Amino acid sequence: MEADTRTEVVLLACGAFNPITNMHMRLFELARDHLHETGKYKVVKGIISPVGDGYQKKGLIEAYHRVAMAVLASESSNWVKVDPWESEQEEWVETAKVVRHHHEELLMSGQCKDEADHVKKGKKRKLRASEGGVSEKLLNTAVPELKLLCGADLLESFGTPNLWKEEDIAEIVGKYGLVCVTRSGSDAQRFIYQSDLLWKHKKNIHLVNEWITNDISATRIRRALRRAQSVKYLLPEPVLDYIQSHNLYSPDSEEKNADVILAPLQKHANLSK
């Protein structure tokens, strides 16, 4: 039997998940199929990382609700899990820092595995990250590649003034890589062509065509919910039960943060002054 030489990959999806929908879960399946079909990659894990309350997006309900719903949605998957780290931060955390955090977590877990294989029982050494980041020892640890999973809307948001720092885009796309599931009405290939930065790293951007189109969006779900319309079969059933039992997504909740400027726009606008 031949050894599996494919590169292992972990997919990380960041976002509001307000609420998480069947389409969010489908992104993982579509991305995994695409990467497997290249013959070069083996997806070993998916991570859902809901944004914290500090993002201050209009209509964004509390993070603990969004994390709880994401956990319920992921219970039907044997490879996609929820990580609450981002949601637990008091202030909004840039996506590049979130990706960096999860990469360091992979390095740490890989190093722990290596040490467990080489040290005597009961003599595990403590791992310490250097002040400027992970240690050189960790950087030499073989771990799966980490790639940011997104929809076309996130890719196109790279062009929104003050929403992203150019160095963050360069780090995410250049160092880690992007798997983007396209949607009807978007032209991700053209958007990449029109951006010098994205074009430079185009080999690290995997565009996934969604042939069975699905236009489910959290925005439309919230609109239906506050109008007391059915969203059955658009959300995982446990998520819908959670929403109904906690009376989430009312006209009042949609007005939350209505008069607040989105956290990245605030931060990056101040930095550019």
PDB file of C-alpha atoms in Angstrom:
ATOM      1  CA  MET A   1       0.000   0.000   0.000  1.00  0.00           C
ATOM      2  CA  GLU A   2       1.440   3.346  -1.078  1.00  0.00           C
ATOM      3  CA  ALA A   3       2.064   6.043   1.520  1.00  0.00           C
ATOM      4  CA  ASP A   4      -0.282   9.035   1.469  1.00  0.00           C
ATOM      5  CA  THR A   5       1.906  11.926   0.290  1.00  0.00           C
ATOM      6  CA  ARG A   6      -0.857  14.532   0.229  1.00  0.00           C
ATOM      7  CA  THR A   7      -0.386  17.706   2.266  1.00  0.00           C
ATOM      8  CA  GLU A   8      -2.654  17.810   5.290  1.00  0.00           C
ATOM      9  CA  VAL A   9      -4.833  20.924   5.565  1.00  0.00           C
ATOM     10  CA  VAL A  10      -6.910  22.536   8.297  1.00  0.00           C
ATOM     11  CA  LEU A  11      -9.681  24.873   7.116  1.00  0.00           C
ATOM     12  CA  LEU A  12     -10.503  27.908   9.279  1.00  0.00           C
ATOM     13  CA  ALA A  13     -13.715  29.882   8.764  1.00  0.00           C
ATOM     14  CA  CYS A  14     -14.047  33.235  10.550  1.00  0.00           C
ATOM     15  CA  GLY A  15     -17.230  35.275  10.586  1.00  0.00           C
ATOM     16  CA  ALA A  16     -20.273  36.474  12.470  1.00  0.00           C
ATOM     17  CA  PHE A  17     -22.296  33.238  12.077  1.00  0.00           C
ATOM     18  CA  ASN A  18     -25.333  35.316  12.977  1.00  0.00           C
ATOM     19  CA  PRO A  19     -26.844  32.742  12.871  1.00  0.00           C
ATOM     20  CA  ILE A  20     -24.914  29.802  11.431  1.00  0.00           C
ATOM     21  CA  THR A  21     -26.779  28.313   8.449  1.00  0.00           C
ATOM     22  CA  ASN A  22     -26.690  25.150   6.382  1.00  0.00           C
ATOM     23  CA  MET A  23     -24.711  27.108   3.801  1.00  0.00           C
ATOM     24  CA  HIS A  24     -21.943  27.836   6.296  1.00  0.00           C
ATOM     25  CA  MET A  25     -21.578  24.105   6.874  1.00  0.00           C
ATOM     26  CA  ARG A  26     -21.720  23.429   3.139  1.00  0.00           C
ATOM     27  CA  LEU A  27     -18.696  25.698   2.613  1.00  0.00           C
ATOM     28  CA  PHE A  28     -16.563  23.189   4.475  1.00  0.00           C
ATOM     29  CA  GLU A  29     -17.827  20.253   2.432  1.00  0.00           C
ATOM     30  CA  LEU A  30     -17.372  22.059  -0.879  1.00  0.00           C
ATOM     31  CA  ALA A  31     -13.853  23.188   0.038  1.00  0.00           C
ATOM     32  CA  ARG A  32     -12.825  19.723   1.186  1.00  0.00           C
ATOM     33  CA  ASP A  33     -14.109  18.108  -2.012  1.00  0.00           C
ATOM     34  CA  HIS A  34     -12.240  20.664  -4.126  1.00  0.00           C
ATOM     35  CA  LEU A  35      -8.925  20.227  -2.313  1.00  0.00           C
ATOM     36  CA  HIS A  36      -9.201  16.440  -2.356  1.00  0.00           C
ATOM     37  CA  GLU A  37      -9.920  16.472  -6.092  1.00  0.00           C
ATOM     38  CA  THR A  38      -6.589  18.206  -6.740  1.00  0.00           C
ATOM     39  CA  GLY A  39      -4.867  15.065  -5.478  1.00  0.00           C
ATOM     40  CA  LYS A  40      -2.446  17.266  -3.512  1.00  0.00           C
ATOM     41  CA  TYR A  41      -4.289  17.879  -0.262  1.00  0.00           C
ATOM     42  CA  LYS A  42      -5.999  15.959   2.528  1.00  0.00           C
ATOM     43  CA  VAL A  43      -8.311  18.027   4.727  1.00  0.00           C
ATOM     44  CA  VAL A  44      -8.048  16.761   8.294  1.00  0.00           C
ATOM     45  CA  LYS A  45     -10.022  19.348  10.246  1.00  0.00           C
ATOM     46  CA  GLY A  46     -12.366  22.312   9.947  1.00  0.00           C
ATOM     47  CA  ILE A  47     -12.600  25.132  12.498  1.00  0.00           C
ATOM     48  CA  ILE A  48     -15.510  27.561  12.965  1.00  0.00           C
ATOM     49  CA  SER A  49     -14.391  30.766  14.684  1.00  0.00           C
ATOM     50  CA  PRO A  50     -17.261  33.165  15.500  1.00  0.00           C
ATOM     51  CA  VAL A  51     -16.244  36.813  15.835  1.00  0.00           C
ATOM     52  CA  GLY A  52     -16.448  38.519  19.218  1.00  0.00           C
ATOM     53  CA  ASP A  53     -18.990  41.119  20.307  1.00  0.00           C
ATOM     54  CA  GLY A  54     -16.334  43.805  19.848  1.00  0.00           C
ATOM     55  CA  TYR A  55     -16.846  43.615  16.081  1.00  0.00           C
ATOM     56  CA  GLN A  56     -19.939  45.789  16.648  1.00  0.00           C
ATOM     57  CA  LYS A  57     -21.773  44.842  13.478  1.00  0.00           C
ATOM     58  CA  LYS A  58     -25.398  45.918  13.197  1.00  0.00           C
ATOM     59  CA  GLY A  59     -27.734  43.180  14.403  1.00  0.00           C
ATOM     60  CA  LEU A  60     -24.912  41.090  15.898  1.00  0.00           C
ATOM     61  CA  ILE A  61     -26.316  39.141  18.843  1.00  0.00           C
ATOM     62  CA  GLU A  62     -24.191  38.060  21.802  1.00  0.00           C
ATOM     63  CA  ALA A  63     -21.222  35.820  21.047  1.00  0.00           C
ATOM     64  CA  TYR A  64     -22.222  33.122  23.527  1.00  0.00           C
ATOM     65  CA  HIS A  65     -25.444  32.548  21.579  1.00  0.00           C
ATOM     66  CA  ARG A  66     -23.613  32.409  18.251  1.00  0.00           C
ATOM     67  CA  VAL A  67     -21.004  30.007  19.615  1.00  0.00           C
ATOM     68  CA  ALA A  68     -23.707  27.782  21.127  1.00  0.00           C
ATOM     69  CA  MET A  69     -25.546  27.626  17.787  1.00  0.00           C
ATOM     70  CA  ALA A  70     -22.318  26.860  15.913  1.00  0.00           C
ATOM     71  CA  VAL A  71     -21.603  23.999  18.317  1.00  0.00           C
ATOM     72  CA  LEU A  72     -25.074  22.603  17.671  1.00  0.00           C
ATOM     73  CA  ALA A  73     -24.615  22.918  13.901  1.00  0.00           C
ATOM     74  CA  SER A  74     -21.260  21.133  13.995  1.00  0.00           C
ATOM     75  CA  GLU A  75     -22.544  18.163  16.007  1.00  0.00           C
ATOM     76  CA  SER A  76     -23.524  16.440  12.758  1.00  0.00           C
ATOM     77  CA  SER A  77     -19.940  16.671  11.444  1.00  0.00           C
ATOM     78  CA  ASN A  78     -17.085  14.372  12.398  1.00  0.00           C
ATOM     79  CA  TRP A  79     -14.400  16.821  11.280  1.00  0.00           C
ATOM     80  CA  VAL A  80     -15.689  20.393  11.726  1.00  0.00           C
ATOM     81  CA  LYS A  81     -15.480  21.855  15.235  1.00  0.00           C
ATOM     82  CA  VAL A  82     -16.026  25.228  16.917  1.00  0.00           C
ATOM     83  CA  ASP A  83     -13.244  27.205  18.559  1.00  0.00           C
ATOM     84  CA  PRO A  84     -14.470  30.004  20.898  1.00  0.00           C
ATOM     85  CA  TRP A  85     -11.105  31.777  21.325  1.00  0.00           C
ATOM     86  CA  GLU A  86     -11.884  34.683  18.977  1.00  0.00           C
ATOM     87  CA  SER A  87     -15.361  35.169  20.425  1.00  0.00           C
ATOM     88  CA  GLU A  88     -13.962  35.350  23.963  1.00  0.00           C
ATOM     89  CA  GLN A  89     -11.685  38.330  23.320  1.00  0.00           C
ATOM     90  CA  GLU A  90     -12.911  41.594  24.843  1.00  0.00           C
ATOM     91  CA  GLU A  91     -11.985  43.635  21.775  1.00  0.00           C
ATOM     92  CA  TRP A  92     -12.291  42.816  18.092  1.00  0.00           C
ATOM     93  CA  VAL A  93      -9.326  40.796  16.810  1.00  0.00           C
ATOM     94  CA  GLU A  94      -8.071  41.197  13.236  1.00  0.00           C
ATOM     95  CA  THR A  95      -8.569  38.087  11.119  1.00  0.00           C
ATOM     96  CA  ALA A  96      -4.823  37.889  10.464  1.00  0.00           C
ATOM     97  CA  LYS A  97      -4.236  37.583  14.215  1.00  0.00           C
ATOM     98  CA  VAL A  98      -6.907  34.905  14.489  1.00  0.00           C
ATOM     99  CA  VAL A  99      -5.248  32.902  11.699  1.00  0.00           C
ATOM    100  CA  ARG A 100      -1.870  33.406  13.394  1.00  0.00           C
ATOM    101  CA  HIS A 101      -3.308  32.173  16.705  1.00  0.00           C
ATOM    102  CA  HIS A 102      -4.643  28.975  15.165  1.00  0.00           C
ATOM    103  CA  HIS A 103      -1.387  28.370  13.308  1.00  0.00           C
ATOM    104  CA  GLU A 104       0.503  28.625  16.596  1.00  0.00           C
ATOM    105  CA  GLU A 105      -2.006  26.225  18.170  1.00  0.00           C
ATOM    106  CA  LEU A 106      -1.251  23.730  15.388  1.00  0.00           C
ATOM    107  CA  LEU A 107       2.473  24.162  15.961  1.00  0.00           C
ATOM    108  CA  MET A 108       2.065  23.618  19.690  1.00  0.00           C
ATOM    109  CA  SER A 109      -0.086  20.500  19.246  1.00  0.00           C
ATOM    110  CA  GLY A 110       2.374  19.141  16.685  1.00  0.00           C
ATOM    111  CA  GLN A 111       5.290  19.727  19.023  1.00  0.00           C
ATOM    112  CA  CYS A 112       3.454  18.070  21.907  1.00  0.00           C
ATOM    113  CA  LYS A 113       2.866  15.019  19.733  1.00  0.00           C
ATOM    114  CA  ASP A 114       6.531  14.902  18.736  1.00  0.00           C
ATOM    115  CA  GLU A 115       7.631  15.142  22.346  1.00  0.00           C
ATOM    116  CA  ALA A 116       5.194  12.473  23.467  1.00  0.00           C
ATOM    117  CA  ASP A 117       6.761  10.174  20.904  1.00  0.00           C
ATOM    118  CA  HIS A 118      10.316  10.833  22.060  1.00  0.00           C
ATOM    119  CA  VAL A 119      10.374  11.365  25.836  1.00  0.00           C
ATOM    120  CA  LYS A 120       9.919   8.782  28.546  1.00  0.00           C
ATOM    121  CA  LYS A 121       6.540   8.391  30.164  1.00  0.00           C
ATOM    122  CA  GLY A 122       5.869  11.076  32.774  1.00  0.00           C
ATOM    123  CA  LYS A 123       8.687  13.343  31.549  1.00  0.00           C
ATOM    124  CA  LYS A 124       6.963  15.792  29.251  1.00  0.00           C
ATOM    125  CA  ARG A 125       8.807  19.038  28.840  1.00  0.00           C
ATOM    126  CA  LYS A 126       7.045  22.388  28.986  1.00  0.00           C
ATOM    127  CA  LEU A 127       6.715  24.285  25.734  1.00  0.00           C
ATOM    128  CA  ARG A 128       7.323  27.983  25.781  1.00  0.00           C
ATOM    129  CA  ALA A 129       6.664  30.471  22.964  1.00  0.00           C
ATOM    130  CA  SER A 130       9.335  33.121  22.505  1.00  0.00           C
ATOM    131  CA  GLU A 131       8.419  36.736  23.249  1.00  0.00           C
ATOM    132  CA  GLY A 132       8.141  37.659  19.605  1.00  0.00           C
ATOM    133  CA  GLY A 133       5.996  34.670  18.684  1.00  0.00           C
ATOM    134  CA  VAL A 134       6.521  30.934  18.527  1.00  0.00           C
ATOM    135  CA  SER A 135       9.958  29.500  19.164  1.00  0.00           C
ATOM    136  CA  GLU A 136      12.306  28.387  16.415  1.00  0.00           C
ATOM    137  CA  LYS A 137      11.814  24.813  17.608  1.00  0.00           C
ATOM    138  CA  LEU A 138       8.072  25.081  17.018  1.00  0.00           C
ATOM    139  CA  LEU A 139       8.570  26.595  13.587  1.00  0.00           C
ATOM    140  CA  ASN A 140      10.437  23.442  12.570  1.00  0.00           C
ATOM    141  CA  THR A 141       7.541  21.212  13.625  1.00  0.00           C
ATOM    142  CA  ALA A 142       5.714  19.511  10.765  1.00  0.00           C
ATOM    143  CA  VAL A 143       2.022  20.381  10.991  1.00  0.00           C
ATOM    144  CA  PRO A 144      -0.915  20.618   8.566  1.00  0.00           C
ATOM    145  CA  GLU A 145      -1.219  23.732   6.445  1.00  0.00           C
ATOM    146  CA  LEU A 146      -3.796  26.234   7.686  1.00  0.00           C
ATOM    147  CA  LYS A 147      -6.008  27.901   5.092  1.00  0.00           C
ATOM    148  CA  LEU A 148      -8.706  30.531   5.559  1.00  0.00           C
ATOM    149  CA  LEU A 149     -12.056  29.349   4.216  1.00  0.00           C
ATOM    150  CA  CYS A 150     -14.446  32.016   2.974  1.00  0.00           C
ATOM    151  CA  GLY A 151     -17.175  32.975   0.559  1.00  0.00           C
ATOM    152  CA  ALA A 152     -16.812  35.405  -2.327  1.00  0.00           C
ATOM    153  CA  ASP A 153     -18.151  38.247  -0.180  1.00  0.00           C
ATOM    154  CA  LEU A 154     -15.133  38.085   2.134  1.00  0.00           C
ATOM    155  CA  LEU A 155     -12.723  37.993  -0.797  1.00  0.00           C
ATOM    156  CA  GLU A 156     -14.395  41.025  -2.357  1.00  0.00           C
ATOM    157  CA  SER A 157     -14.332  42.845   0.994  1.00  0.00           C
ATOM    158  CA  PHE A 158     -10.550  43.075   0.594  1.00  0.00           C
ATOM    159  CA  GLY A 159     -11.340  46.006  -1.697  1.00  0.00           C
ATOM    160  CA  THR A 160     -13.379  47.932   0.907  1.00  0.00           C
ATOM    161  CA  PRO A 161     -11.411  50.972   2.151  1.00  0.00           C
ATOM    162  CA  ASN A 162     -10.260  50.751   5.803  1.00  0.00           C
ATOM    163  CA  LEU A 163     -11.797  47.307   6.319  1.00  0.00           C
ATOM    164  CA  TRP A 164      -8.503  45.442   5.937  1.00  0.00           C
ATOM    165  CA  LYS A 165      -4.846  46.362   6.365  1.00  0.00           C
ATOM    166  CA  GLU A 166      -2.883  45.499   3.238  1.00  0.00           C
ATOM    167  CA  GLU A 167      -0.209  43.739   5.288  1.00  0.00           C
ATOM    168  CA  ASP A 168      -2.893  41.523   6.837  1.00  0.00           C
ATOM    169  CA  ILE A 169      -4.200  40.514   3.419  1.00  0.00           C
ATOM    170  CA  ALA A 170      -0.641  39.773   2.311  1.00  0.00           C
ATOM    171  CA  GLU A 171      -0.038  37.605   5.389  1.00  0.00           C
ATOM    172  CA  ILE A 172      -3.300  35.659   5.091  1.00  0.00           C
ATOM    173  CA  VAL A 173      -3.023  34.994   1.373  1.00  0.00           C
ATOM    174  CA  GLY A 174       0.764  34.835   1.052  1.00  0.00           C
ATOM    175  CA  LYS A 175       1.712  32.835   4.140  1.00  0.00           C
ATOM    176  CA  TYR A 176      -1.343  30.670   4.725  1.00  0.00           C
ATOM    177  CA  GLY A 177      -3.628  30.628   1.699  1.00  0.00           C
ATOM    178  CA  LEU A 178      -7.288  31.113   0.919  1.00  0.00           C
ATOM    179  CA  VAL A 179     -10.043  28.739  -0.143  1.00  0.00           C
ATOM    180  CA  CYS A 180     -12.914  30.771  -1.567  1.00  0.00           C
ATOM    181  CA  VAL A 181     -16.293  29.287  -2.471  1.00  0.00           C
ATOM    182  CA  THR A 182     -17.811  31.458  -5.188  1.00  0.00           C
ATOM    183  CA  ARG A 183     -21.475  32.329  -5.513  1.00  0.00           C
ATOM    184  CA  SER A 184     -23.791  33.326  -8.347  1.00  0.00           C
ATOM    185  CA  GLY A 185     -23.328  36.949  -9.370  1.00  0.00           C
ATOM    186  CA  SER A 186     -19.717  37.170  -8.205  1.00  0.00           C
ATOM    187  CA  ASP A 187     -16.614  37.166 -10.370  1.00  0.00           C
ATOM    188  CA  ALA A 188     -13.846  36.194  -7.984  1.00  0.00           C
ATOM    189  CA  GLN A 189     -11.388  35.527 -10.801  1.00  0.00           C
ATOM    190  CA  ARG A 190     -11.794  39.080 -12.118  1.00  0.00           C
ATOM    191  CA  PHE A 191     -11.465  40.522  -8.626  1.00  0.00           C
ATOM    192  CA  ILE A 192      -8.149  38.698  -8.164  1.00  0.00           C
ATOM    193  CA  TYR A 193      -6.979  39.908 -11.581  1.00  0.00           C
ATOM    194  CA  GLN A 194      -7.762  43.512 -10.675  1.00  0.00           C
ATOM    195  CA  SER A 195      -5.763  43.363  -7.429  1.00  0.00           C
ATOM    196  CA  ASP A 196      -1.967  43.417  -7.729  1.00  0.00           C
ATOM    197  CA  LEU A 197      -1.623  41.963  -4.238  1.00  0.00           C
ATOM    198  CA  LEU A 198      -4.010  39.059  -4.829  1.00  0.00           C
ATOM    199  CA  TRP A 199      -2.578  38.442  -8.279  1.00  0.00           C
ATOM    200  CA  LYS A 200       0.901  38.138  -6.756  1.00  0.00           C
ATOM    201  CA  HIS A 201      -0.341  35.329  -4.502  1.00  0.00           C
ATOM    202  CA  LYS A 202      -2.887  33.808  -6.885  1.00  0.00           C
ATOM    203  CA  LYS A 203      -1.321  30.339  -6.544  1.00  0.00           C
ATOM    204  CA  ASN A 204      -2.321  30.397  -2.873  1.00  0.00           C
ATOM    205  CA  ILE A 205      -5.974  31.163  -3.658  1.00  0.00           C
ATOM    206  CA  HIS A 206      -8.209  28.197  -4.397  1.00  0.00           C
ATOM    207  CA  LEU A 207     -11.484  29.151  -6.062  1.00  0.00           C
ATOM    208  CA  VAL A 208     -14.253  26.610  -5.573  1.00  0.00           C
ATOM    209  CA  ASN A 209     -17.209  26.633  -7.937  1.00  0.00           C
ATOM    210  CA  GLU A 210     -20.533  25.980  -6.267  1.00  0.00           C
ATOM    211  CA  TRP A 211     -22.398  24.117  -8.987  1.00  0.00           C
ATOM    212  CA  ILE A 212     -25.453  23.420  -6.834  1.00  0.00           C
ATOM    213  CA  THR A 213     -26.215  27.041  -6.079  1.00  0.00           C
ATOM    214  CA  ASN A 214     -27.472  27.981  -2.643  1.00  0.00           C
ATOM    215  CA  ASP A 215     -28.207  31.618  -1.795  1.00  0.00           C
ATOM    216  CA  ILE A 216     -28.986  31.101   1.893  1.00  0.00           C
ATOM    217  CA  SER A 217     -27.695  34.110   3.814  1.00  0.00           C
ATOM    218  CA  ALA A 218     -27.750  34.932   7.521  1.00  0.00           C
ATOM    219  CA  THR A 219     -29.126  38.397   6.688  1.00  0.00           C
ATOM    220  CA  ARG A 220     -32.154  36.898   4.929  1.00  0.00           C
ATOM    221  CA  ILE A 221     -32.603  34.365   7.721  1.00  0.00           C
ATOM    222  CA  ARG A 222     -32.736  37.151  10.323  1.00  0.00           C
ATOM    223  CA  ARG A 223     -35.221  39.109   8.207  1.00  0.00           C
ATOM    224  CA  ALA A 224     -37.514  36.101   7.969  1.00  0.00           C
ATOM    225  CA  LEU A 225     -37.244  35.406  11.690  1.00  0.00           C
ATOM    226  CA  ARG A 226     -38.153  38.915  12.785  1.00  0.00           C
ATOM    227  CA  ARG A 227     -41.149  38.748  10.444  1.00  0.00           C
ATOM    228  CA  ALA A 228     -42.224  35.444  12.043  1.00  0.00           C
ATOM    229  CA  GLN A 229     -41.693  33.583   8.759  1.00  0.00           C
ATOM    230  CA  SER A 230     -40.528  29.980   8.541  1.00  0.00           C
ATOM    231  CA  VAL A 231     -36.822  29.231   8.095  1.00  0.00           C
ATOM    232  CA  LYS A 232     -37.215  25.488   8.493  1.00  0.00           C
ATOM    233  CA  TYR A 233     -34.752  23.476   6.341  1.00  0.00           C
ATOM    234  CA  LEU A 234     -32.514  26.550   5.951  1.00  0.00           C
ATOM    235  CA  LEU A 235     -30.836  26.053   9.328  1.00  0.00           C
ATOM    236  CA  PRO A 236     -29.763  22.896  11.139  1.00  0.00           C
ATOM    237  CA  GLU A 237     -32.774  21.792  13.185  1.00  0.00           C
ATOM    238  CA  PRO A 238     -30.992  22.114  16.576  1.00  0.00           C
ATOM    239  CA  VAL A 239     -30.037  25.704  15.681  1.00  0.00           C
ATOM    240  CA  LEU A 240     -33.635  26.572  14.850  1.00  0.00           C
ATOM    241  CA  ASP A 241     -34.779  25.031  18.133  1.00  0.00           C
ATOM    242  CA  TYR A 242     -32.186  27.116  19.997  1.00  0.00           C
ATOM    243  CA  ILE A 243     -33.310  30.333  18.296  1.00  0.00           C
ATOM    244  CA  GLN A 244     -36.941  29.659  19.138  1.00  0.00           C
ATOM    245  CA  SER A 245     -36.276  28.652  22.732  1.00  0.00           C
ATOM    246  CA  HIS A 246     -34.214  31.812  23.374  1.00  0.00           C
ATOM    247  CA  ASN A 247     -36.455  34.157  21.333  1.00  0.00           C
ATOM    248  CA  LEU A 248     -33.525  35.397  19.233  1.00  0.00           C
ATOM    249  CA  TYR A 249     -33.603  37.759  16.234  1.00  0.00           C
ATOM    250  CA  SER A 250     -36.346  40.256  16.927  1.00  0.00           C
ATOM    251  CA  PRO A 251     -36.809  43.716  15.345  1.00  0.00           C
ATOM    252  CA  ASP A 252     -35.095  45.118  18.455  1.00  0.00           C
ATOM    253  CA  SER A 253     -32.044  42.871  18.167  1.00  0.00           C
ATOM    254  CA  GLU A 254     -31.569  43.918  14.528  1.00  0.00           C
ATOM    255  CA  GLU A 255     -31.071  47.505  15.725  1.00  0.00           C
ATOM    256  CA  LYS A 256     -28.203  46.550  18.013  1.00  0.00           C
ATOM    257  CA  ASN A 257     -25.033  48.528  17.083  1.00  0.00           C
ATOM    258  CA  ALA A 258     -27.094  50.489  14.541  1.00  0.00           C
ATOM    259  CA  ASP A 259     -25.381  53.759  15.469  1.00  0.00           C
ATOM    260  CA  VAL A 260     -21.912  52.263  15.953  1.00  0.00           C
ATOM    261  CA  ILE A 261     -19.142  52.241  13.367  1.00  0.00           C
ATOM    262  CA  LEU A 262     -17.836  48.767  12.560  1.00  0.00           C
ATOM    263  CA  ALA A 263     -14.731  48.017  14.672  1.00  0.00           C
ATOM    264  CA  PRO A 264     -12.248  47.519  11.785  1.00  0.00           C
ATOM    265  CA  LEU A 265     -13.434  50.712  10.096  1.00  0.00           C
ATOM    266  CA  GLN A 266     -12.894  52.598  13.353  1.00  0.00           C
ATOM    267  CA  LYS A 267      -9.470  51.124  13.971  1.00  0.00           C
ATOM    268  CA  HIS A 268      -8.028  51.350  10.495  1.00  0.00           C
ATOM    269  CA  ALA A 269      -9.442  54.809   9.844  1.00  0.00           C
ATOM    270  CA  ASN A 270      -7.703  56.039  12.991  1.00  0.00           C
ATOM    271  CA  LEU A 271      -4.435  54.418  11.943  1.00  0.00           C
ATOM    272  CA  SER A 272      -4.552  56.139   8.547  1.00  0.00           C
ATOM    273  CA  LYS A 273      -4.892  59.614  10.080  1.00  0.00           C
TER     274      LYS A 273
END
